[in-house]
Coordinates of C-alpha atoms in Angstrom, one line a residue:
X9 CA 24.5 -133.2 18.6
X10 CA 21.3 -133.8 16.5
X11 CA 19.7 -131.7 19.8
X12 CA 22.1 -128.8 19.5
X13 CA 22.2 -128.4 15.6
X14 CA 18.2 -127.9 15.7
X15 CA 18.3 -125.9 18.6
X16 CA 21.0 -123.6 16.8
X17 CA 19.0 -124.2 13.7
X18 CA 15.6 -123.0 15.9
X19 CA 17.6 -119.9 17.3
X20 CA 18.4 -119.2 13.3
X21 CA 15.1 -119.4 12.5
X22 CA 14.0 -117.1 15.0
X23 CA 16.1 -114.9 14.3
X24 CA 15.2 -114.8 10.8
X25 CA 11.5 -114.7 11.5
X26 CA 12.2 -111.6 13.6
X27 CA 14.6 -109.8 11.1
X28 CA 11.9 -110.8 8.8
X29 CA 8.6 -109.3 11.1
X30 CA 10.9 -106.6 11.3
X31 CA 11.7 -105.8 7.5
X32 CA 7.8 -106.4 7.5
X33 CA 7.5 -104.0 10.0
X34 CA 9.9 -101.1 8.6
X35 CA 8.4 -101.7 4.9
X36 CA 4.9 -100.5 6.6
X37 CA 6.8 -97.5 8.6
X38 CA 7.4 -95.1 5.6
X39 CA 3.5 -94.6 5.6
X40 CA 3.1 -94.6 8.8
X41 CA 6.3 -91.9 9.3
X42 CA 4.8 -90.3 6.4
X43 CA 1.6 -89.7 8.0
X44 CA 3.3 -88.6 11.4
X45 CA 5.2 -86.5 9.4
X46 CA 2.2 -84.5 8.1
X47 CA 1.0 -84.3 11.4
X48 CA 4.4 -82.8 12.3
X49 CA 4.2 -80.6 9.6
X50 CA 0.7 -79.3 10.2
X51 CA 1.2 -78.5 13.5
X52 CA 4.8 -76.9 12.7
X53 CA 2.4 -74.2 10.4
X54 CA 0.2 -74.0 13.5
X55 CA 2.5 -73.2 15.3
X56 CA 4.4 -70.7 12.7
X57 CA 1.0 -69.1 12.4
X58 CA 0.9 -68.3 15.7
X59 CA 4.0 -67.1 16.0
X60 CA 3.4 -64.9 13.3
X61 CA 0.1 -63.9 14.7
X62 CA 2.0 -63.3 18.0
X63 CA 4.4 -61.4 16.2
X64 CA 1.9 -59.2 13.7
X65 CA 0.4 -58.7 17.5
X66 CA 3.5 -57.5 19.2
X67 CA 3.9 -55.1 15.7
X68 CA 0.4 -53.8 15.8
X69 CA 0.7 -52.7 19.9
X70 CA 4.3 -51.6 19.0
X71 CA 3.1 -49.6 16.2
X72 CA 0.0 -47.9 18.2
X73 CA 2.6 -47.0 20.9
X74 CA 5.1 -46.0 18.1
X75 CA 1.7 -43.8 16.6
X76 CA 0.6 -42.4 20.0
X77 CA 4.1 -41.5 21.2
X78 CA 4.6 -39.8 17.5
X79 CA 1.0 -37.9 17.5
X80 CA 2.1 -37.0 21.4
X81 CA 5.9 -35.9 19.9
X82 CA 4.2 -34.2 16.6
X83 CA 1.9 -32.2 18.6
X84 CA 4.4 -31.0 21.2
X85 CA 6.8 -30.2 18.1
X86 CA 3.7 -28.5 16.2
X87 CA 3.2 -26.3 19.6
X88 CA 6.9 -25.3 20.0
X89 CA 7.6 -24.6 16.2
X90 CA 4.4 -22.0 16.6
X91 CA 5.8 -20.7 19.7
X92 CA 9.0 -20.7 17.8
X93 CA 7.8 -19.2 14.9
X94 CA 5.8 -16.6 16.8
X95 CA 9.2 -15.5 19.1
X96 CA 11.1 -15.9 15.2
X97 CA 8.6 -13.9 13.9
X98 CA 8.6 -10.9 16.5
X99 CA 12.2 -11.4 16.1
X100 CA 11.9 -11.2 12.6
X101 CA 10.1 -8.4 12.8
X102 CA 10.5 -5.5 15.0
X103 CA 8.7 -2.5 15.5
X104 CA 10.2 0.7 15.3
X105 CA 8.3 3.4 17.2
X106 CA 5.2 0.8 16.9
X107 CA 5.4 0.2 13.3
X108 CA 6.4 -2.6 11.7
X109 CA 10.0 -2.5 10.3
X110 CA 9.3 -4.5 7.1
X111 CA 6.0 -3.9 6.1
X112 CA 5.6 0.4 6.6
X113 CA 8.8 1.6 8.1
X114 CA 11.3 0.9 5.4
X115 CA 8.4 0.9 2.1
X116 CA 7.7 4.9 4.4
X117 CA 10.8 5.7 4.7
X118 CA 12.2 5.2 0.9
X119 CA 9.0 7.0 0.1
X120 CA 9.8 10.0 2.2
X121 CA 13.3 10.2 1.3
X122 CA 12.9 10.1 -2.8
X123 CA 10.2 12.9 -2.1
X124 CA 12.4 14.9 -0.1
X125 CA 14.2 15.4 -3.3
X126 CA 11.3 16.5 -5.4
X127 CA 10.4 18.8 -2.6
X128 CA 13.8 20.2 -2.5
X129 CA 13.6 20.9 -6.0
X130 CA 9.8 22.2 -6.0
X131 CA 11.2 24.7 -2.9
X132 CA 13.5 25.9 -5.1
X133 CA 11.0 27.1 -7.8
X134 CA 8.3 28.7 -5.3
X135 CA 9.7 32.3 -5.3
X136 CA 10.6 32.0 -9.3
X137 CA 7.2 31.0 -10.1
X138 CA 5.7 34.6 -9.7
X139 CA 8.6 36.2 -10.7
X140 CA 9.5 34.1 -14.3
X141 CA 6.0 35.3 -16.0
X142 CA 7.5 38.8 -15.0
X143 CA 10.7 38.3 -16.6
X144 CA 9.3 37.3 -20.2
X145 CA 6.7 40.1 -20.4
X146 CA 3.7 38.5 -19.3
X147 CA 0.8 40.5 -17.3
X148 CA -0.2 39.5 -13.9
X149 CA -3.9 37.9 -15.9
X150 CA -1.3 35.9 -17.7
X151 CA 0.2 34.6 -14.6
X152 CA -2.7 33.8 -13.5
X153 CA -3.2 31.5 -16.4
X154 CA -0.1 30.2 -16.2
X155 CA -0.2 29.4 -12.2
X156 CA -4.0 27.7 -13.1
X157 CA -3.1 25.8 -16.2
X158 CA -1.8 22.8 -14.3
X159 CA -4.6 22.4 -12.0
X160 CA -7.0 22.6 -15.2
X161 CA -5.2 19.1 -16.3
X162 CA -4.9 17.9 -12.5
X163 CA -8.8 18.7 -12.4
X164 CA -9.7 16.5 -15.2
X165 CA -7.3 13.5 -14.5
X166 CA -7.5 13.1 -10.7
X167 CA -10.4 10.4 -10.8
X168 CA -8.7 8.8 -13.9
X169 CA -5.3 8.4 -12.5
X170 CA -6.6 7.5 -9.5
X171 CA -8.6 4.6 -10.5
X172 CA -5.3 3.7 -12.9
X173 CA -3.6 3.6 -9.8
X174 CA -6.2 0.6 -8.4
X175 CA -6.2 -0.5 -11.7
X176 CA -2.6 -1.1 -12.3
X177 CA -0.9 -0.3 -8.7
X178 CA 0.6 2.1 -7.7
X179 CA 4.2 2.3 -8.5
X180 CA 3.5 2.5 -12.8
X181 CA 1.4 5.5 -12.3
X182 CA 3.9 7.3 -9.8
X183 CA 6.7 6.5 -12.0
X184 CA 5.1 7.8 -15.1
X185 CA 3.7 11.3 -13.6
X186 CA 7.3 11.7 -12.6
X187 CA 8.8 11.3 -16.0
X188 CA 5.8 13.7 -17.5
X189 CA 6.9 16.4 -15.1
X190 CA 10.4 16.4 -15.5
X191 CA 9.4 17.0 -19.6
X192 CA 7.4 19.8 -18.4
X193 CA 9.4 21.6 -16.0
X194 CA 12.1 21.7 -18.8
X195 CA 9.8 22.3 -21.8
X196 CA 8.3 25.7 -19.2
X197 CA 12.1 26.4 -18.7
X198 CA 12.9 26.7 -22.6
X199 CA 8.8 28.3 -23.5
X200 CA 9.2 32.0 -23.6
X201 CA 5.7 32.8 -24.6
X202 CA 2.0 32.2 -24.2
X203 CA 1.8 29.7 -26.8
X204 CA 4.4 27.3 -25.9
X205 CA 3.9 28.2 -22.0
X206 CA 0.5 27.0 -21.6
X207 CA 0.8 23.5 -23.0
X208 CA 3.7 22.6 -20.9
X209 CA 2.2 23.6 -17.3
X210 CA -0.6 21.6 -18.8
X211 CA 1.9 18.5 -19.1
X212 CA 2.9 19.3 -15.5
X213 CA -0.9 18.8 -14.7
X214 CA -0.9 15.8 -16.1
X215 CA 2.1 14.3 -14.7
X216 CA 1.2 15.7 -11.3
X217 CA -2.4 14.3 -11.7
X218 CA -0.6 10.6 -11.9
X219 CA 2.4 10.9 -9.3
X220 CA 0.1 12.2 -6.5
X221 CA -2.8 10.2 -7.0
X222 CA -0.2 7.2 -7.0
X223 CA 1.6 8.5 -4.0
X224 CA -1.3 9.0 -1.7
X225 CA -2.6 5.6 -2.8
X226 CA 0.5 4.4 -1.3
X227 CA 0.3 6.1 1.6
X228 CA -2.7 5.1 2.2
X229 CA -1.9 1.1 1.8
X230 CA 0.9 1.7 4.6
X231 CA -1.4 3.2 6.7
X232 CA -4.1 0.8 6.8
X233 CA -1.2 -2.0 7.6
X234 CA -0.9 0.3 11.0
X235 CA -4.2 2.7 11.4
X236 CA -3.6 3.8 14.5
X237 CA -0.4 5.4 13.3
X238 CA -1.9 7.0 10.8
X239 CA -1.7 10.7 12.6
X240 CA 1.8 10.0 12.8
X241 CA 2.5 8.5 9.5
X242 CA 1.4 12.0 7.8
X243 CA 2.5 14.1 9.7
X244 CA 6.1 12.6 8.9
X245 CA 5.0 13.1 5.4
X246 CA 4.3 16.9 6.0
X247 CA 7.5 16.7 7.9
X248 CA 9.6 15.8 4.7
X249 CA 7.7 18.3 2.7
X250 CA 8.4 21.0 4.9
X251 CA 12.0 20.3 5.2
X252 CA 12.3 20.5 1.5
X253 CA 10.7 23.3 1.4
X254 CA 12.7 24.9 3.7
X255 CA 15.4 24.2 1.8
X256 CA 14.7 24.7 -1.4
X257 CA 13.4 28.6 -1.2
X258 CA 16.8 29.3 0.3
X259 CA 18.5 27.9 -2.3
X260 CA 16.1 29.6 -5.5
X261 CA 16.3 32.7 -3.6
X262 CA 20.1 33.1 -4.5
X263 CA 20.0 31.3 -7.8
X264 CA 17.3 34.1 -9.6
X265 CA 19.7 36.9 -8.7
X266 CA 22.9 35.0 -10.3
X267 CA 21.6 32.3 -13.2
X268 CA 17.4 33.9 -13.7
X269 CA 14.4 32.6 -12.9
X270 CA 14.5 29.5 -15.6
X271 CA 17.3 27.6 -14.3
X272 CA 14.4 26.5 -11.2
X273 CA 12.6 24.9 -13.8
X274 CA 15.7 23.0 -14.3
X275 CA 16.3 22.2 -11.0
X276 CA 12.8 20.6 -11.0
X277 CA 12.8 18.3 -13.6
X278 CA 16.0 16.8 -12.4
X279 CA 14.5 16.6 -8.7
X280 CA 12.1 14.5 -10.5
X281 CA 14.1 12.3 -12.4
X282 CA 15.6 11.4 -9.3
X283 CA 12.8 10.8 -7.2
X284 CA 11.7 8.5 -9.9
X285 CA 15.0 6.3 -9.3
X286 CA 13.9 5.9 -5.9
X287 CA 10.2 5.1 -6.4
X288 CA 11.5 2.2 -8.3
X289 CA 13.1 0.5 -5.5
X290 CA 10.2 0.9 -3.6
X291 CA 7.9 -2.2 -3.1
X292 CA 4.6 -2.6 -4.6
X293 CA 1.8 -2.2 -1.7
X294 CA -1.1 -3.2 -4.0
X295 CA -1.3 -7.1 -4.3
X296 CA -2.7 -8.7 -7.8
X297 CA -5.9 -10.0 -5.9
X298 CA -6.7 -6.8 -4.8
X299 CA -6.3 -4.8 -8.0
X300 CA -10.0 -3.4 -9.8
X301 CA -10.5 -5.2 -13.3
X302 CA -11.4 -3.4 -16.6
X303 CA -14.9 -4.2 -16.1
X304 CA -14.9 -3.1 -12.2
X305 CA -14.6 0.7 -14.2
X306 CA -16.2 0.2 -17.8
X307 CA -18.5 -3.0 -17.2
X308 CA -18.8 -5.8 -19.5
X309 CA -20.2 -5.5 -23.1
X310 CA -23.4 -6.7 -21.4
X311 CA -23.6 -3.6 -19.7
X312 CA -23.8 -1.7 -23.1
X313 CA -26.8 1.1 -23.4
X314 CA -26.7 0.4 -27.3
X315 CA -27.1 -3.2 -26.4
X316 CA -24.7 -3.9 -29.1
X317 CA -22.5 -5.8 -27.0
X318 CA -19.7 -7.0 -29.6
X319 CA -19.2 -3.7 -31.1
X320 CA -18.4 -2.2 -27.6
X321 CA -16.1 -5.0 -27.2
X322 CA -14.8 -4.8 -30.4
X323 CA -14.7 -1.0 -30.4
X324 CA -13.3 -0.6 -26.6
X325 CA -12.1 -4.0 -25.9
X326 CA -10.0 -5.1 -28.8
X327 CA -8.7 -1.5 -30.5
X328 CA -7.6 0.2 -27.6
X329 CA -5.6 -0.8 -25.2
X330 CA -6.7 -1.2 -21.3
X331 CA -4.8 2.1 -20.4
X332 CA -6.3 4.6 -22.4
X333 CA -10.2 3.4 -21.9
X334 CA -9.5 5.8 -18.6
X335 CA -9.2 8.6 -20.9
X336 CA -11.7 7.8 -23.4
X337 CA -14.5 10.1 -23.3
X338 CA -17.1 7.3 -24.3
X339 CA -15.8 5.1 -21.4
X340 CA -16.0 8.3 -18.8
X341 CA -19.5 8.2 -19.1
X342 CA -19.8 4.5 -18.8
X343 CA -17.2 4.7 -15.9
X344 CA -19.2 7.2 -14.0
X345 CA -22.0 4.3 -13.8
X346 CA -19.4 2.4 -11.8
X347 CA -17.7 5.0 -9.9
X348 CA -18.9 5.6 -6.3
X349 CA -18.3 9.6 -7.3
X350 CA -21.9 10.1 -6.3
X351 CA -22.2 8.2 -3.2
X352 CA -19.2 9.6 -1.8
X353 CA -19.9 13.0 -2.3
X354 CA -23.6 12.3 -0.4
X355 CA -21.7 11.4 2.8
X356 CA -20.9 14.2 5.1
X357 CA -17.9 13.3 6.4
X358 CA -16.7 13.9 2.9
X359 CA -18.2 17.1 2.3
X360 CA -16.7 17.9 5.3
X361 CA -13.3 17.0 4.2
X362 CA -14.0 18.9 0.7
X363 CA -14.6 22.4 2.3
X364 CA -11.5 22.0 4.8
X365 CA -9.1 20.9 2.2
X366 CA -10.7 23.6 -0.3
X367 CA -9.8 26.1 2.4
X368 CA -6.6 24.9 3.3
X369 CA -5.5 25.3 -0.5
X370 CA -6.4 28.9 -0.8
X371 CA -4.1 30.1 1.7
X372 CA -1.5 28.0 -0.4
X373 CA -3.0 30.0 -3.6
X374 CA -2.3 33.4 -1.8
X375 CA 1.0 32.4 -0.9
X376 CA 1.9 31.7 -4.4
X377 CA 0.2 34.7 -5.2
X378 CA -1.0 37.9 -3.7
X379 CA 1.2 37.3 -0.7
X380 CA 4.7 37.7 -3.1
X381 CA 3.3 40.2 -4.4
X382 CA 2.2 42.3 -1.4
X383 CA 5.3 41.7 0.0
X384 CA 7.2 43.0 -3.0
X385 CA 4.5 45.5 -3.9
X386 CA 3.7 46.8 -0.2
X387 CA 6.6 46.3 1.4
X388 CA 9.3 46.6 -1.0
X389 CA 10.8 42.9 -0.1
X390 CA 14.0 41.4 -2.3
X391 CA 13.4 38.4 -4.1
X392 CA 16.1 36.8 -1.6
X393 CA 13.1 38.4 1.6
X394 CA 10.4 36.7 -0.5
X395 CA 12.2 33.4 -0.3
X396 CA 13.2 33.8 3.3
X397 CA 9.1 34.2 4.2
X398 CA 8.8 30.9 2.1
X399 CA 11.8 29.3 4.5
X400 CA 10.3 30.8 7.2
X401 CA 6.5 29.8 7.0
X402 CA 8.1 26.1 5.7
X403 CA 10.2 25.5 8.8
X404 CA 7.4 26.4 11.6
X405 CA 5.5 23.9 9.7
X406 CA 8.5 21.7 10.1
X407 CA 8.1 21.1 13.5
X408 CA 3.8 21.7 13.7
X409 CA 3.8 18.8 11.7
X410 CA 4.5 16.2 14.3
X411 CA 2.3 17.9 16.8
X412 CA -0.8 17.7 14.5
X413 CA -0.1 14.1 13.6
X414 CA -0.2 13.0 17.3
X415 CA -2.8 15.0 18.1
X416 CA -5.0 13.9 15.4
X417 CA -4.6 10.3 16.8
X418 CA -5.7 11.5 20.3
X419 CA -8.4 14.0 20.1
X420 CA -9.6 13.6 16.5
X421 CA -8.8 15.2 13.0
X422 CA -11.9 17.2 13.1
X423 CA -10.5 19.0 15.6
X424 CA -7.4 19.6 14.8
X425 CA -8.5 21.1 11.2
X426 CA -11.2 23.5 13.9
X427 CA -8.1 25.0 15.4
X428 CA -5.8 24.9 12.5
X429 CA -7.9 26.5 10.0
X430 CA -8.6 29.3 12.5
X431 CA -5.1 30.3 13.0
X432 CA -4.9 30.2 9.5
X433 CA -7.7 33.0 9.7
X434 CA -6.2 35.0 12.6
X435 CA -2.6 34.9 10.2
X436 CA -3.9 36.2 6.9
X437 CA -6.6 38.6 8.7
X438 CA -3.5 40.1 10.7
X439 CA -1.1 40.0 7.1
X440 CA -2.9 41.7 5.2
X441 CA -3.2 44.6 7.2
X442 CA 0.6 45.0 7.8
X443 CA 2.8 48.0 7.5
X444 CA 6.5 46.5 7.6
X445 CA 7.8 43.2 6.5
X446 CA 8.3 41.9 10.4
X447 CA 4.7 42.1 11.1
X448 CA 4.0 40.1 7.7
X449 CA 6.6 37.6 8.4
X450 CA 4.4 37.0 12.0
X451 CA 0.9 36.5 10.6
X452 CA 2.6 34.4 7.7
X453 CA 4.3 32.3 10.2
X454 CA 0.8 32.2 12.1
X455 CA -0.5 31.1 8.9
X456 CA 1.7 28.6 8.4
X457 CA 1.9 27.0 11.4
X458 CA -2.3 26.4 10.9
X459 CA -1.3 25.0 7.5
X460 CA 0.9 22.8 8.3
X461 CA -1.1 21.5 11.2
X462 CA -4.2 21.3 8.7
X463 CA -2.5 19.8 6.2
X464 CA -1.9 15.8 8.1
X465 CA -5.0 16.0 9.3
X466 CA -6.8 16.5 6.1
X467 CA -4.7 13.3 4.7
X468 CA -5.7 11.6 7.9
X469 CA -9.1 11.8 8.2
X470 CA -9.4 10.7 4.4
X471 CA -7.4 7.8 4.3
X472 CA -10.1 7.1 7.7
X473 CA -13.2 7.7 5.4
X474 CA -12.4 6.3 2.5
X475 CA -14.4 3.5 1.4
X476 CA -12.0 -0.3 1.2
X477 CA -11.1 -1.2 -2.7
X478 CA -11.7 2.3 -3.6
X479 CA -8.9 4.5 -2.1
X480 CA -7.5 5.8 -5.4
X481 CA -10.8 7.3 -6.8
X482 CA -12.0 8.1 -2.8
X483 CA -8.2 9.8 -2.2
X484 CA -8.5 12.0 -5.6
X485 CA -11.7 14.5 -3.8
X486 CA -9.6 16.3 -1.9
X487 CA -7.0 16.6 -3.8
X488 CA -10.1 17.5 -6.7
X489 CA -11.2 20.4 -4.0
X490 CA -7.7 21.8 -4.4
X491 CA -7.5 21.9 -8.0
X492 CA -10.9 24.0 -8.3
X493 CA -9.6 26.0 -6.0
X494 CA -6.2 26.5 -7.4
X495 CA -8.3 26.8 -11.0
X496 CA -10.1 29.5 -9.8
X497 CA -8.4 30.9 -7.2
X498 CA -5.7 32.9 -8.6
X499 CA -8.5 34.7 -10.6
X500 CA -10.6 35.7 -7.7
X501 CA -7.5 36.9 -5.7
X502 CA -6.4 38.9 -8.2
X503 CA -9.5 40.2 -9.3
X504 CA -10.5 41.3 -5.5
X505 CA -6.9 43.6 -5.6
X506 CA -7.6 45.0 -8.9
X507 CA -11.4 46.1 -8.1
X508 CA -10.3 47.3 -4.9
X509 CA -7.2 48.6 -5.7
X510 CA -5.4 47.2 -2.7
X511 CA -2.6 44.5 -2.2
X512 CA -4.0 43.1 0.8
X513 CA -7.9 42.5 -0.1
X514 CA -6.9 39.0 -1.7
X515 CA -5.1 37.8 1.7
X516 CA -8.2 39.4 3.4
X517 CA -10.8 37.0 1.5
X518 CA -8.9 34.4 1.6
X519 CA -8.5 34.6 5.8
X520 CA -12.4 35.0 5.7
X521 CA -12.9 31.6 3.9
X522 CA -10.6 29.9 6.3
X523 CA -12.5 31.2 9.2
X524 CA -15.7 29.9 7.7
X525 CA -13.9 26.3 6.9
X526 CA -13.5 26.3 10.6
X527 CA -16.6 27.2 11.8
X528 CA -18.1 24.5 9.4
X529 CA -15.2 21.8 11.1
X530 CA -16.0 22.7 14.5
X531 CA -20.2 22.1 13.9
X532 CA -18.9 18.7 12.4
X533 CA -16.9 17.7 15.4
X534 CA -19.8 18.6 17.6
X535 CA -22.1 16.4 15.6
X536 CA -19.6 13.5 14.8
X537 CA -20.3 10.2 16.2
X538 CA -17.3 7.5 16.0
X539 CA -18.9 4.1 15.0
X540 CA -18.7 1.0 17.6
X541 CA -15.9 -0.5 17.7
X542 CA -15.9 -4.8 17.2
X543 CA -14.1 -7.0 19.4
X544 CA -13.7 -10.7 18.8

């Protein structure tokens, strides 16, 4: 028993000693778990970090595929919108008989149709103009006068309003000659004499002076958009004009025998008010960037001679404002020292354009002159004939027009004007020898036909010469040319059949200077040499 109770006794004892080496054991554990649980731990954030180094991996690669793929995708989208937008854009934008719907067709075609109205209305008043001096008393010196007053004003202004017209675009200046016409087709309408007459076709000058320098500025801008319609472009211009004009004599012709030569005056300065309303629809073709600056005319207060430069700015700068330094005398002068007046008159294309246009605008001098009158005097024609040979000589230039415009784009302008202003010559030479009113109406419709044909060609060839930023002032020569001639003109017609005593000596003179104008074109076409053309 004693055996058994210390074996149990032993086994007790073990078993404590072992529980015991064992709570020994798991009291030194924690440290030793805590240290195995460090390890754990560092190598869990070793291996986070390279999962997360794996994954920023896998993110990069997916990202250069993602950017590749987009770059490939972006480019192939940039390439199709272009193509897109190019197809769009020549959807957007038709042509119409090769020019552009949006940027010349419909800006051309607003222009043609308000002026179709004005030339309605001008028609209208070409057979009372020689008659209305008539009809209040005055002599056939006074007519004269009368017919030259508005090209004295034109004469002076034409540079001025032309350069207003690069100054401030063109639809202001346009605008504004029409409104100073219609005053001064109705002041002429209500002036019954001398005194009052004068300073109303002086008005008209001025408003003319404005609306035509504005007008062919305009042109101009639509046909640089499209130069090698530009034939075509004027010649639809001449085509308007002549339509009115074929019009319009029809229509005066009957109202002087019922209502008297005055109401045509009338007639005008509504045709302008209403031609007016539809320039301002039109759309501006002059941009801001491209418009001259005060100083581009008048120069700085630098450029003073007195070399007082803050009393020319005070004087010019601050007192006045910008739109009458154009018709300041003291700023003419400095103006001329910026004006290209001088260079362009040294070219010889430009001289050349001078003595055409100067031609061209006598025959229309002797048509609103000594051709009336011959055909009254010599003939014996009705006021009503009279405005039938206007309707007559306007509707063969009706459809000449066209025919000069394409032809000017094929063979030349210089050309054209060479033919043009001789069968202006072979007209007037064979008029003013006629014995009956048929044979008058077939040179004047020989006439007319060169007129017409000279008169795109003439605009063509100088919207081709003139000079880029300086269409208004280049524009204004020709038109200058015409207003010396239509200055002087009426005097030497007239004078020539009073010296000579015969009707037909001023038609005679003025088929010789045509026939001269030509031979001087034709020399110029000879010797013309068309600059190189640049590719690339």
């Amino acid at each position: 028993r004693r055996r058994r109770r210390r074996r149990t006794n032993d086994n007790i004892n073990n078993r404590s000693n072992s529980t015991t080496s064992t709570s020994r054991f798991h009291r030194v554990s924690p440290l030793r778990a805590v240290l195995k649980n460090g390890d754990k731990k560092e190598d869990e954030d070793a291996d986070k970090e390279q999962q997360i180094q794996q994954q920023r991996r896998v993110l990069t690669t997916e990202e250069e595929n993602e950017r590749t793929m987009f770059a490939r995708t972006s480019s192939s989208l940039v390439s199709k919108t272009k193509s897109n937008s190019n197809t769009a854009a020549r959807k957007e934008v038709p042509n119409i008989y090769g020019i552009p719907r949006d940027a010349v067709f419909a800006p051309l075609a607003g222009l043609l149709v308000s002026q179709l109205v004005l030339y309605i209305g001008v028609g209208v008043l070409l057979p009372a103009l020689p008659l209305y001096a008539q009809s209040i008393g005055l002599s056939q010196s006074a007519n004269g006068l009368v017919i030259s007053a508005p090209a004295l004003a034109m004469l002076i202004l034409n540079v001025p309003t032309g350069q207003m017209a690069d100054r401030y675009g063109r639809k202001p200046v346009m605008i504004a000659g029409l409104g100073i016409m219609a005053v001064a087709d109705i002041g002429t309408a209500l002036a019954k004499t001398m005194v009052f007459l004068i300073p109303t076709r002086l008005l008209l000058g001025v408003g003319r002076a404005a609306c035509e320098g504005g007008d062919r500025a305009y042109l101009a801008d639509l046909t640089k958009r499209v130069p090698e319609k530009r034939g075509i472009i004027t010649a639809a211009q001449a085509m308007v004009h002549g339509f009115g004009l074929v019009i319009g004599p029809l229509i005066g012709g009957s109202a002087l025998d019922e209502y008297g030569p005055a109401t045509a005056f009338y007639v005008v300065g509504f045709a302008a008010v209403g031609t007016a309303i539809g320039y301002a629809f039109l759309p501006e073709t002059l941009s801001e960037s491209e418009r001259s600056t005060d100083e581009d005319f008048f120069g700085s207060a630098d450029d003073n001679d007195d070399g007082d430069a803050n009393n020319a700015a005070n004087n010019n700068g601050n007192t006045m404002p910008s739109f009458l330094k154009f018709l300041n005398l003291k700023n003419m002068t400095k103006r001329d020292k910026k004006s290209n007046l001088g260079k362009l008159l040294k070219d010889p294309d430009q001289r050349l354009l001078l003595t055409c246009a100067a031609a061209n605008s006598f025959g229309f001098v002797a048509k609103l002159t000594v051709i009336p009158l011959f055909a009254s005097g010599q003939l014996h024609a009705t006021s009503l004939q009279v405005g039938e040979l206007f309707s007559l000589t306007a509707l063969l230039g009706l459809a000449t027009a066209p025919v000069s415009g394409l032809l000017s784009d094929a063979i030349g302008k210089r050309w054209v004007l060479t033919g043009s202003l001789a069968l202006c010559a072979l007209g007037l030479a064979v008029g003013s020898g006629s014995e009956d009113l048929e044979t008058l109406r077939l040179a004047v419709g020989c006439w007319g036909i060169g007129c017409a044909a000279a008169g795109p060609a003439v605009n063509a060839l100088a919207q081709e010469i003139a000079p880029k930023g300086g269409e208004g002032e280049s524009l204004t020569l020709p038109k200058t040319a015409a207003d010396i001639v239509f200055l002087v003109g009426p005097i030497i017609l007239g004078g020539a059949n009073d010296l000579t005593d015969s009707q037909g000596a001023g038609i005679l003179i003025t088929a010789a200077i045509a026939g001269v104008a030509s031979i001087v074109c034709a020399y110029g076409a000879v010797t013309y040499k068309k600059p190189p053309q640049r590719f690339g």
